[in-house]
Short mmCIF file of C-alpha atoms in Angstrom, two decimals:
data_model
loop_
_atom_site.label_atom_id
_atom_site.label_comp_id
_atom_site.label_asym_id
_atom_site.label_seq_id
_atom_site.Cartn_x
_atom_site.Cartn_y
_atom_site.Cartn_z
CA MET A 1 26.13 -7.64 -0.91
CA PRO A 2 26.35 -10.16 1.94
CA VAL A 3 23.41 -12.41 2.67
CA TYR A 4 22.66 -13.67 6.18
CA HIS A 5 20.37 -16.43 7.36
CA LEU A 6 19.56 -16.12 11.09
CA LYS A 7 17.53 -18.30 13.39
CA THR A 8 15.44 -16.97 16.26
CA PRO A 9 16.20 -16.44 19.06
CA ILE A 10 18.82 -14.09 17.61
CA SER A 11 21.55 -12.85 19.91
CA GLU A 12 22.92 -9.41 20.24
CA GLU A 13 26.24 -10.47 18.93
CA GLU A 14 24.71 -11.89 15.78
CA ILE A 15 22.70 -8.80 15.19
CA ARG A 16 25.70 -6.47 15.53
CA LYS A 17 27.44 -8.14 12.60
CA LEU A 18 24.76 -6.83 10.23
CA LYS A 19 25.28 -3.63 8.20
CA VAL A 20 22.96 -1.59 6.13
CA ASN A 21 22.30 -2.95 2.71
CA ASP A 22 22.87 -6.55 3.83
CA VAL A 23 20.20 -8.95 2.96
CA LEU A 24 18.67 -10.97 5.77
CA TYR A 25 16.44 -14.11 5.84
CA ILE A 26 14.83 -15.22 9.09
CA THR A 27 13.87 -18.73 10.29
CA GLY A 28 12.10 -19.20 13.53
CA THR A 29 9.37 -17.00 15.20
CA ILE A 30 8.11 -13.62 14.25
CA VAL A 31 5.23 -11.82 15.85
CA THR A 32 3.06 -9.19 14.20
CA ALA A 33 2.32 -5.90 15.97
CA ARG A 34 0.81 -2.71 14.63
CA ASP A 35 -0.23 0.48 16.38
CA GLN A 36 -2.75 -0.96 18.84
CA ALA A 37 -0.57 -3.95 19.83
CA HIS A 38 2.34 -1.68 20.45
CA ARG A 39 0.25 0.48 22.54
CA ARG A 40 -1.17 -2.34 24.53
CA ALA A 41 2.17 -4.08 25.06
CA LEU A 42 3.56 -0.81 26.67
CA GLU A 43 0.45 -0.47 28.79
CA TYR A 44 1.03 -4.06 30.07
CA LEU A 45 4.58 -3.14 30.86
CA LYS A 46 3.50 -0.09 32.75
CA GLU A 47 0.91 -2.15 34.80
CA GLY A 48 3.54 -4.89 35.42
CA LYS A 49 1.62 -7.48 33.40
CA PRO A 50 3.48 -10.08 31.29
CA LEU A 51 3.03 -10.22 27.54
CA PRO A 52 1.37 -13.28 26.16
CA ILE A 53 4.64 -14.24 24.51
CA ASN A 54 8.27 -13.64 25.35
CA LEU A 55 9.66 -11.46 22.47
CA GLU A 56 13.38 -11.67 23.43
CA GLY A 57 15.50 -12.40 20.37
CA LEU A 58 12.51 -12.60 18.11
CA ALA A 59 11.46 -10.41 15.21
CA VAL A 60 8.53 -8.02 15.42
CA PHE A 61 6.53 -7.68 12.16
CA HIS A 62 4.67 -4.57 11.28
CA CYS A 63 1.86 -6.36 9.50
CA GLY A 64 -1.93 -6.82 9.57
CA PRO A 65 -2.36 -10.04 7.70
CA VAL A 66 -5.26 -11.52 5.71
CA VAL A 67 -6.07 -14.70 7.64
CA ALA A 68 -8.49 -17.51 7.06
CA LYS A 69 -9.66 -20.24 9.47
CA GLU A 70 -9.31 -23.80 7.99
CA GLY A 71 -11.06 -25.99 10.49
CA ASP A 72 -9.82 -24.70 13.86
CA LYS A 73 -6.55 -23.60 12.34
CA TRP A 74 -5.49 -20.11 11.25
CA VAL A 75 -3.76 -19.74 7.88
CA ALA A 76 -1.90 -16.64 6.74
CA VAL A 77 -3.27 -15.92 3.29
CA ALA A 78 -1.45 -12.59 2.71
CA ALA A 79 1.03 -10.90 5.00
CA GLY A 80 3.08 -8.11 3.69
CA PRO A 81 4.43 -5.26 5.81
CA THR A 82 2.56 -1.98 6.79
CA THR A 83 4.19 1.44 7.03
CA SER A 84 6.61 1.41 10.01
CA THR A 85 6.77 5.21 10.69
CA ARG A 86 3.48 4.97 12.70
CA MET A 87 5.27 2.74 15.15
CA ASP A 88 8.15 5.22 15.70
CA LEU A 89 6.03 6.42 18.68
CA PHE A 90 6.57 3.18 20.56
CA GLU A 91 9.46 1.30 19.04
CA ASP A 92 12.33 2.62 21.19
CA GLU A 93 10.59 1.56 24.42
CA PHE A 94 9.45 -1.71 22.74
CA ILE A 95 13.14 -2.67 21.71
CA LYS A 96 14.47 -1.60 25.13
CA ASN A 97 11.93 -3.55 27.21
CA PHE A 98 11.11 -6.58 25.18
CA LYS A 99 14.50 -7.11 23.60
CA VAL A 100 13.42 -7.84 19.97
CA ARG A 101 16.32 -8.06 17.60
CA VAL A 102 14.60 -7.47 14.36
CA VAL A 103 11.97 -5.06 13.38
CA ILE A 104 10.28 -5.96 9.98
CA GLY A 105 8.32 -3.35 8.06
CA LYS A 106 8.18 -0.95 5.23
CA GLY A 107 9.04 2.69 4.67
CA GLY A 108 11.79 2.85 7.39
CA MET A 109 11.87 4.44 10.82
CA GLY A 110 13.18 7.65 12.26
CA LYS A 111 16.02 8.83 14.56
CA ARG A 112 14.52 7.76 17.84
CA THR A 113 14.24 4.14 16.61
CA THR A 114 17.61 4.21 15.01
CA ASP A 115 19.19 5.34 18.34
CA ALA A 116 17.38 2.58 20.31
CA MET A 117 18.69 0.07 17.78
CA ALA A 118 22.15 1.16 18.22
CA LYS A 119 21.98 1.20 21.97
CA TYR A 120 20.21 -2.04 22.59
CA GLY A 121 21.20 -4.10 19.45
CA ALA A 122 18.54 -4.48 16.86
CA VAL A 123 18.06 -4.01 13.12
CA TYR A 124 15.28 -2.85 10.79
CA GLY A 125 14.66 -5.22 8.04
CA ALA A 126 12.74 -3.64 5.03
CA PHE A 127 10.40 -6.16 3.49
CA THR A 128 8.94 -5.19 0.10
CA GLY A 129 5.63 -3.41 0.66
CA GLY A 130 2.75 -5.30 -0.98
CA ALA A 131 4.68 -8.47 -1.38
CA ALA A 132 2.13 -10.29 0.66
CA ILE A 133 2.17 -13.67 -0.89
CA LEU A 134 5.99 -13.92 -0.93
CA ALA A 135 5.66 -13.34 2.83
CA ALA A 136 2.80 -15.67 3.28
CA LYS A 137 4.63 -18.49 1.55
CA ALA A 138 7.52 -18.26 4.05
CA ILE A 139 4.94 -18.58 6.94
CA LYS A 140 4.91 -22.28 7.66
CA ASN A 141 2.64 -22.21 10.62
CA VAL A 142 0.39 -19.89 12.56
CA ARG A 143 1.39 -20.90 16.02
CA GLY A 144 -1.20 -18.68 17.68
CA VAL A 145 -2.97 -15.41 18.06
CA GLU A 146 -3.37 -13.07 20.97
CA TRP A 147 -5.39 -9.91 21.45
CA LEU A 148 -7.82 -10.72 18.81
CA ASP A 149 -10.24 -8.25 20.36
CA LEU A 150 -8.19 -5.53 18.55
CA GLY A 151 -9.36 -6.87 15.17
CA THR A 152 -7.50 -9.24 12.92
CA PRO A 153 -5.22 -6.56 11.45
CA GLU A 154 -4.15 -5.27 14.95
CA ALA A 155 -3.91 -8.64 16.77
CA LEU A 156 -0.54 -10.27 17.80
CA TRP A 157 -0.04 -13.14 15.23
CA ILE A 158 2.58 -15.61 16.16
CA PHE A 159 4.13 -17.03 13.00
CA GLU A 160 6.74 -19.81 12.46
CA VAL A 161 8.66 -18.91 9.38
CA GLU A 162 11.32 -20.38 7.18
CA ASN A 163 13.72 -18.12 5.24
CA PHE A 164 11.45 -15.15 5.72
CA GLY A 165 12.81 -12.48 3.25
CA PRO A 166 14.51 -10.98 1.53
CA LEU A 167 14.73 -8.24 4.17
CA THR A 168 17.06 -5.38 3.28
CA VAL A 169 18.93 -4.20 6.44
CA ALA A 170 17.91 -0.55 6.28
CA ILE A 171 18.75 0.39 9.80
CA ASP A 172 21.72 -1.41 11.51
CA SER A 173 22.86 -1.43 15.18
CA HIS A 174 25.59 1.04 14.47
CA GLY A 175 23.51 4.11 13.84
CA ASN A 176 23.24 3.74 10.05
CA ASN A 177 19.88 4.42 8.46
CA LEU A 178 19.48 3.84 4.69
CA PHE A 179 16.18 5.72 4.57
CA LEU A 180 17.81 8.85 6.12
CA ASP A 181 20.59 8.51 3.53
CA VAL A 182 18.13 8.40 0.73
CA ALA A 183 16.36 11.47 2.26
CA LYS A 184 19.65 13.39 2.24
CA ASN A 185 20.27 12.43 -1.38
CA VAL A 186 16.64 13.53 -2.24
CA GLU A 187 17.37 16.91 -0.57
CA GLU A 188 20.27 17.39 -3.08
CA ASN A 189 18.25 16.27 -6.06
CA ARG A 190 15.55 18.68 -5.29
CA LYS A 191 17.59 21.66 -6.53
CA LYS A 192 18.26 19.91 -9.85
CA ILE A 193 14.53 19.11 -10.21
CA TYR A 194 13.57 22.81 -9.54
CA GLN A 195 16.13 23.89 -12.17
CA LYS A 196 14.75 21.37 -14.75
CA LEU A 197 11.17 22.44 -14.16
CA GLY A 198 12.13 26.16 -14.31
CA LEU A 199 11.00 26.82 -10.83
CA PRO A 200 12.54 29.52 -8.58
CA PRO A 201 14.62 27.93 -5.76
CA MET B 1 -31.14 -4.76 -14.49
CA LYS B 2 -31.13 -7.60 -12.09
CA PRO B 3 -29.36 -6.93 -8.78
CA GLU B 4 -28.04 -10.58 -8.63
CA ILE B 5 -26.12 -9.95 -11.85
CA VAL B 6 -24.67 -6.75 -10.56
CA GLU B 7 -23.66 -8.46 -7.31
CA ASN B 8 -22.07 -11.20 -9.17
CA VAL B 9 -20.16 -8.91 -11.44
CA ALA B 10 -19.01 -6.79 -8.61
CA PHE B 11 -17.74 -9.77 -6.72
CA ASN B 12 -15.75 -10.92 -9.88
CA LEU B 13 -14.32 -7.47 -10.27
CA ILE B 14 -13.14 -7.26 -6.70
CA ARG B 15 -11.55 -10.77 -7.05
CA GLN B 16 -9.84 -9.84 -10.35
CA ALA B 17 -8.62 -6.55 -8.92
CA VAL B 18 -6.99 -8.00 -5.76
CA ILE B 19 -5.35 -10.98 -7.43
CA TYR B 20 -4.38 -9.75 -10.86
CA LEU B 21 -2.62 -6.55 -11.55
CA PRO B 22 -3.73 -4.70 -14.85
CA GLU B 23 -1.45 -5.55 -17.71
CA ASP B 24 -0.17 -2.00 -18.09
CA VAL B 25 0.88 -1.88 -14.50
CA LYS B 26 2.65 -5.22 -14.88
CA GLN B 27 4.54 -4.16 -18.00
CA ALA B 28 5.55 -0.90 -16.38
CA LEU B 29 7.02 -2.78 -13.36
CA LYS B 30 8.95 -5.15 -15.57
CA LYS B 31 10.36 -2.22 -17.45
CA ALA B 32 11.27 -0.65 -14.16
CA TYR B 33 13.11 -3.82 -13.04
CA GLU B 34 15.10 -3.95 -16.30
CA GLU B 35 16.17 -0.28 -16.11
CA GLU B 36 16.78 0.09 -12.28
CA THR B 37 20.46 0.58 -11.47
CA SER B 38 20.25 0.75 -7.71
CA GLU B 39 20.95 -2.59 -5.98
CA ALA B 40 18.50 -2.15 -3.21
CA GLY B 41 15.90 -0.88 -5.58
CA LYS B 42 16.33 -3.74 -7.94
CA THR B 43 15.87 -6.29 -5.02
CA GLN B 44 12.57 -4.64 -4.26
CA LEU B 45 11.29 -4.76 -7.90
CA LYS B 46 12.38 -8.38 -8.22
CA ALA B 47 10.40 -9.25 -5.03
CA ILE B 48 7.48 -7.22 -6.45
CA LEU B 49 7.44 -9.26 -9.79
CA GLU B 50 7.83 -12.53 -7.86
CA ASN B 51 4.95 -11.67 -5.70
CA ILE B 52 2.67 -10.80 -8.60
CA GLU B 53 3.35 -14.27 -10.11
CA LEU B 54 2.84 -16.05 -6.75
CA ALA B 55 -0.58 -14.15 -6.29
CA GLU B 56 -1.74 -15.41 -9.66
CA LYS B 57 -0.45 -18.91 -8.94
CA TYR B 58 -2.06 -19.26 -5.61
CA GLN B 59 -5.15 -17.14 -6.49
CA ALA B 60 -4.54 -15.01 -3.43
CA PRO B 61 -4.62 -11.21 -2.88
CA ILE B 62 -1.34 -9.52 -4.15
CA CYS B 63 -1.26 -7.41 -0.91
CA GLN B 64 -2.64 -8.05 2.46
CA ASP B 65 -4.04 -4.57 2.54
CA THR B 66 -6.85 -5.33 0.21
CA GLY B 67 -7.88 -1.72 0.65
CA THR B 68 -11.05 0.36 1.03
CA ILE B 69 -13.49 -0.78 -1.66
CA ILE B 70 -14.56 2.11 -3.87
CA PHE B 71 -16.99 1.67 -6.86
CA TYR B 72 -17.20 4.02 -9.79
CA VAL B 73 -20.64 3.48 -11.55
CA SER B 74 -21.45 4.90 -14.76
CA ALA B 75 -25.14 4.16 -15.26
CA GLY B 76 -27.01 4.47 -18.52
CA ALA B 77 -30.02 6.63 -18.09
CA GLU B 78 -32.27 3.95 -19.40
CA VAL B 79 -31.08 1.24 -16.94
CA ARG B 80 -33.72 0.13 -14.68
CA GLY B 81 -33.51 -1.01 -11.07
CA LEU B 82 -30.72 1.46 -10.15
CA ASP B 83 -32.23 1.64 -6.65
CA LYS B 84 -31.23 -1.88 -5.98
CA LEU B 85 -27.63 -1.32 -7.03
CA GLU B 86 -26.09 0.11 -3.70
CA ASN B 87 -27.37 -3.01 -1.93
CA ALA B 88 -25.94 -5.34 -4.55
CA LEU B 89 -22.57 -3.69 -4.23
CA ILE B 90 -22.64 -4.01 -0.45
CA ASN B 91 -23.55 -7.62 -0.62
CA ALA B 92 -20.77 -8.21 -3.18
CA THR B 93 -18.29 -6.56 -0.75
CA ARG B 94 -19.41 -8.79 2.06
CA LYS B 95 -19.13 -11.88 0.09
CA ALA B 96 -15.70 -10.99 -1.28
CA THR B 97 -14.49 -10.29 2.24
CA LYS B 98 -15.48 -13.67 3.38
CA GLU B 99 -14.69 -15.84 0.26
CA ILE B 100 -11.55 -14.38 -1.33
CA PRO B 101 -10.83 -13.43 1.59
CA LEU B 102 -10.17 -9.71 2.05
CA ARG B 103 -8.86 -8.09 5.12
CA PRO B 104 -11.69 -6.35 7.09
CA ASN B 105 -10.66 -2.69 6.55
CA ALA B 106 -13.77 -0.60 7.60
CA VAL B 107 -13.38 0.93 11.07
CA ASP B 108 -15.80 3.26 12.81
CA PRO B 109 -13.72 6.38 13.36
CA PHE B 110 -15.44 7.34 16.66
CA THR B 111 -15.63 3.92 18.36
CA GLN B 112 -12.55 2.42 16.58
CA LYS B 113 -14.60 -0.82 16.01
CA ASN B 114 -13.84 -2.84 12.82
CA SER B 115 -17.13 -3.88 11.25
CA GLY B 116 -15.37 -7.10 10.09
CA ASP B 117 -16.98 -7.19 6.64
CA ASN B 118 -15.52 -4.10 4.74
CA THR B 119 -18.87 -2.35 4.97
CA GLY B 120 -20.01 0.54 7.19
CA ARG B 121 -21.35 4.07 6.82
CA PHE B 122 -20.49 5.26 3.19
CA ILE B 123 -18.38 2.21 2.77
CA PRO B 124 -18.00 0.78 0.15
CA TYR B 125 -18.12 4.24 -1.36
CA ILE B 126 -19.98 4.61 -4.62
CA HIS B 127 -19.30 7.29 -7.14
CA TRP B 128 -22.37 7.80 -9.52
CA GLU B 129 -22.36 9.17 -13.00
CA ILE B 130 -25.33 9.18 -15.37
CA ALA B 131 -24.52 8.44 -19.13
CA PRO B 132 -26.67 7.99 -22.13
CA GLY B 133 -27.88 4.52 -23.01
CA ASN B 134 -28.76 1.30 -21.35
CA THR B 135 -25.63 -0.26 -20.17
CA LEU B 136 -23.97 -0.08 -16.74
CA GLU B 137 -20.19 0.33 -16.43
CA LEU B 138 -18.80 -0.79 -13.06
CA THR B 139 -15.31 -0.10 -11.89
CA VAL B 140 -13.82 -1.15 -8.60
CA MET B 141 -10.67 0.35 -6.99
CA THR B 142 -9.39 -1.30 -3.92
CA LYS B 143 -7.41 1.44 -2.43
CA GLY B 144 -4.48 0.75 -0.03
CA GLY B 145 -4.08 2.73 3.21
CA GLY B 146 -0.35 3.42 2.87
CA SER B 147 -0.81 5.31 -0.33
CA GLU B 148 -3.95 7.01 0.88
CA ASN B 149 -2.18 8.38 3.91
CA VAL B 150 0.02 10.67 1.80
CA CYS B 151 -2.64 12.16 -0.50
CA LEU B 152 -2.61 16.01 -0.29
CA THR B 153 -4.98 18.80 -1.19
CA GLY B 154 -3.52 22.33 -1.52
CA MET B 155 -5.06 25.73 -1.96
CA LEU B 156 -2.36 27.25 -4.16
CA VAL B 157 -1.75 30.84 -5.10
CA PRO B 158 -3.31 31.61 -8.43
CA GLY B 159 -0.55 34.22 -9.16
CA GLU B 160 2.08 31.37 -9.28
CA GLY B 161 0.18 29.63 -12.09
CA ILE B 162 1.39 26.29 -13.32
CA ASN B 163 4.73 26.66 -11.58
CA GLY B 164 2.86 26.54 -8.23
CA LEU B 165 1.37 23.26 -9.32
CA LYS B 166 4.59 21.68 -10.32
CA LYS B 167 6.15 22.68 -7.13
CA PHE B 168 3.26 21.24 -5.07
CA VAL B 169 3.36 17.88 -6.91
CA ILE B 170 7.16 17.50 -6.58
CA GLU B 171 7.03 18.49 -2.86
CA SER B 172 4.17 16.03 -2.18
CA ILE B 173 6.07 13.22 -3.82
CA ILE B 174 9.21 14.05 -1.79
CA LYS B 175 7.14 14.32 1.30
CA ALA B 176 5.48 11.00 0.68
CA GLY B 177 8.91 9.28 0.41
CA ALA B 178 8.76 5.49 0.93
CA GLN B 179 5.33 5.55 2.56
CA PRO B 180 3.06 4.94 -0.40
CA CYS B 181 4.97 1.89 -1.64
CA PRO B 182 6.79 3.29 -4.66
CA PRO B 183 7.05 3.01 -7.50
CA THR B 184 3.61 4.68 -7.33
CA ILE B 185 1.10 5.99 -9.79
CA VAL B 186 0.34 9.67 -8.99
CA GLY B 187 -2.99 11.35 -9.84
CA VAL B 188 -2.81 15.18 -10.00
CA ALA B 189 -5.72 17.61 -10.41
CA MET B 190 -6.03 21.26 -10.56
CA GLY B 191 -9.04 23.56 -10.41
CA GLY B 192 -12.68 22.95 -9.31
CA GLY B 193 -12.57 23.19 -5.67
CA ALA B 194 -10.88 21.33 -2.80
CA ASP B 195 -13.28 18.45 -3.04
CA ILE B 196 -13.44 18.39 -6.85
CA ALA B 197 -9.64 18.39 -7.19
CA MET B 198 -9.25 15.37 -4.97
CA LYS B 199 -12.07 13.47 -6.66
CA LEU B 200 -10.53 14.05 -10.12
CA ALA B 201 -6.99 13.19 -8.82
CA LYS B 202 -8.13 9.92 -7.37
CA LYS B 203 -10.09 9.04 -10.50
CA ALA B 204 -7.04 9.75 -12.61
CA LEU B 205 -5.43 6.70 -10.87
CA LEU B 206 -7.84 4.54 -12.84
CA ARG B 207 -6.51 5.71 -16.19
CA PRO B 208 -4.11 3.03 -17.84
CA LEU B 209 -0.44 3.98 -17.84
CA ASN B 210 -0.21 3.94 -21.58
CA GLU B 211 -2.90 6.52 -22.02
CA PRO B 212 -1.73 10.17 -21.60
CA ASN B 213 -4.18 12.94 -21.21
CA PRO B 214 -5.89 13.50 -24.58
CA ASN B 215 -4.95 17.33 -24.28
CA PRO B 216 -1.38 17.49 -25.68
CA GLU B 217 -0.31 20.41 -23.38
CA ILE B 218 -1.52 18.44 -20.33
CA ALA B 219 0.18 15.34 -21.67
CA LYS B 220 3.37 17.24 -21.87
CA LEU B 221 2.95 18.27 -18.28
CA GLU B 222 2.38 14.69 -17.16
CA ARG B 223 5.58 13.71 -18.93
CA GLU B 224 7.61 16.53 -17.37
CA LEU B 225 6.29 15.69 -13.88
CA TYR B 226 6.94 11.99 -14.49
CA GLU B 227 10.64 12.70 -15.34
CA ALA B 228 11.02 15.11 -12.44
CA ALA B 229 9.57 12.59 -9.96
CA ASN B 230 12.01 9.93 -11.05
CA MET B 231 14.91 12.44 -10.52
CA THR B 232 14.21 12.47 -6.71
CA GLY B 233 16.16 9.17 -6.10
CA ILE B 234 13.45 7.95 -3.61
CA GLY B 235 13.37 4.62 -5.63
CA PRO B 236 11.49 1.31 -5.22
CA MET B 237 10.07 1.18 -1.68
CA GLY B 238 12.16 4.35 -0.78
CA LEU B 239 15.39 2.43 -0.62
CA GLY B 240 16.96 4.55 -3.40
CA GLY B 241 16.93 4.32 -7.16
CA LYS B 242 15.54 5.81 -10.32
CA THR B 243 12.02 4.38 -10.30
CA THR B 244 9.83 6.45 -7.96
CA VAL B 245 6.76 6.70 -10.08
CA LEU B 246 5.22 4.51 -12.92
CA GLY B 247 3.32 7.35 -14.25
CA VAL B 248 1.78 10.82 -13.49
CA HIS B 249 -1.81 11.44 -14.58
CA VAL B 250 -3.10 14.92 -14.63
CA GLU B 251 -6.76 16.11 -14.81
CA TYR B 252 -8.30 19.51 -14.50
CA ALA B 253 -11.47 21.57 -13.89
CA TYR B 254 -11.95 25.24 -14.32
CA ARG B 255 -11.22 27.23 -11.22
CA HIS B 256 -12.52 30.23 -9.32
CA PRO B 257 -10.47 33.33 -10.20
CA ALA B 258 -9.38 33.62 -6.50
CA SER B 259 -8.58 29.92 -6.07
CA PHE B 260 -6.14 27.39 -7.48
CA PRO B 261 -7.01 24.16 -5.76
CA ALA B 262 -4.73 21.24 -6.38
CA ALA B 263 -4.75 17.59 -5.33
CA VAL B 264 -2.16 14.87 -5.36
CA ALA B 265 -3.42 11.26 -5.00
CA PHE B 266 -1.15 8.28 -4.78
CA ASN B 267 -1.64 4.60 -5.67
CA CYS B 268 0.93 2.00 -4.64
CA TRP B 269 2.62 -0.18 -7.19
CA ALA B 270 -0.20 -2.82 -6.45
CA ALA B 271 -2.56 -0.46 -8.30
CA ARG B 272 -5.62 -2.65 -8.15
CA ARG B 273 -8.57 -1.83 -10.41
CA ALA B 274 -11.10 -3.75 -12.67
CA THR B 275 -13.93 -2.73 -14.90
CA ALA B 276 -16.84 -4.46 -16.56
CA ARG B 277 -19.76 -3.44 -18.67
CA ILE B 278 -23.19 -4.96 -18.10
CA HIS B 279 -25.63 -4.84 -20.94
CA GLU B 280 -29.37 -4.70 -20.66
CA ASP B 281 -29.78 -8.36 -21.61
CA GLY B 282 -27.61 -9.32 -18.72
CA SER B 283 -24.52 -10.09 -20.79
CA VAL B 284 -21.23 -8.95 -19.26
CA GLU B 285 -17.91 -7.68 -20.79
CA TYR B 286 -14.91 -7.70 -18.52
CA LEU B 287 -12.84 -4.81 -19.83
CA THR B 288 -9.67 -4.85 -17.86
CA HIS B 289 -9.23 -8.53 -17.03
CA LYS B 290 -10.66 -10.19 -20.12
CA GLU B 291 -8.97 -13.61 -19.68
CA LYS B 292 -9.37 -13.72 -15.92
CA VAL B 293 -13.13 -14.46 -15.42
#
């Protein structure tokens, strides 16, 4: 399976080369955003206010990290992904308007996000849920934090990363979605399971 | 029993739980990695095993979601000073949040404000049991939100009997899909009532993976559900593969003739738990993490 190492800002052309099942490592800037930050970012957009950071070509990371302050410097102690489906509500608008090229999370996303990724050129990189130290060790510097009033898990954390991954490309920019493929396969397996357990279909 | 001892032990337990996975879970994950045939699934299990080692090496929490802190207390009836225990557990939680550190995970559901120290109304939650004797057994479960979000309670039709339960469990696992960070541990309970079933299902998550239910019929049901769950193809982190669950633990209580309550609780692969026993003289035995004090 092909392995890609990309540097932010990532261009649309680079992202279009990726296919589902490819493995991706990112070097550069990634920004965390969960439910509340997505919501606020889109509110800012509606009000015509600029975001505290330009997200074009960057990766957005569904993550609420454990952080510690050493002197006046923030350190990411543990920073694995959170469940992405909650962000399906916002992600299509987010990709369209802020031009992020990679969405990092766990658990996959639905059709609305998949369609937006195909239309505007972005991929979903699945990072192993719970692998928080693996992620934290790739974070070389916490460049900043915005919207800390939302609480540390929900704030926008700006991370400088080196070879952040492995990310399994689970949604590519061509309409393929590995999670939806697995779901189809599970549907087929359900019949066999019912048979094995002696359950009526 | 001195509250300072309980506080200290509770702090140690939280620390052990969030940094070191119990040995049975680690072994089950290693076995899953060796046996997994899906490429994407194997990549996930490899990252999981690597992460477990890194957490131990750097003494950092395995997962950034350090969970909701839940204590299970089994208090000997002769233990004195139990009225000071709740406060000791709250203090331990605050200290752990600051010093380990843990992510602050206690939010007021009405105002949406995060308390910042993992405490708040009913949190950390404490389950109490009175046992004979003069020792105190203290267990902590630090329960992740992703796996909590897919827990289900169902009031099944008694006429369907055990088939109804099997169907409910399999459908719950399929519905949960990738969300609870598979491979998961699944706690199942039937009977009692809606609340009792979920309480038993969640407590079943504390049972080690190599301990089947002592009732052979229930143990057989556990095995059957385990095999069925791993036929779904959901796989590690829902990316496809043959390891969807590491174990299924079933518990039961007698039911009302008109009701068949059932509950399915999930724990992510980072199934964090730790137990210690405190004796009357203040000596402490760490039961799940012997070498990690």
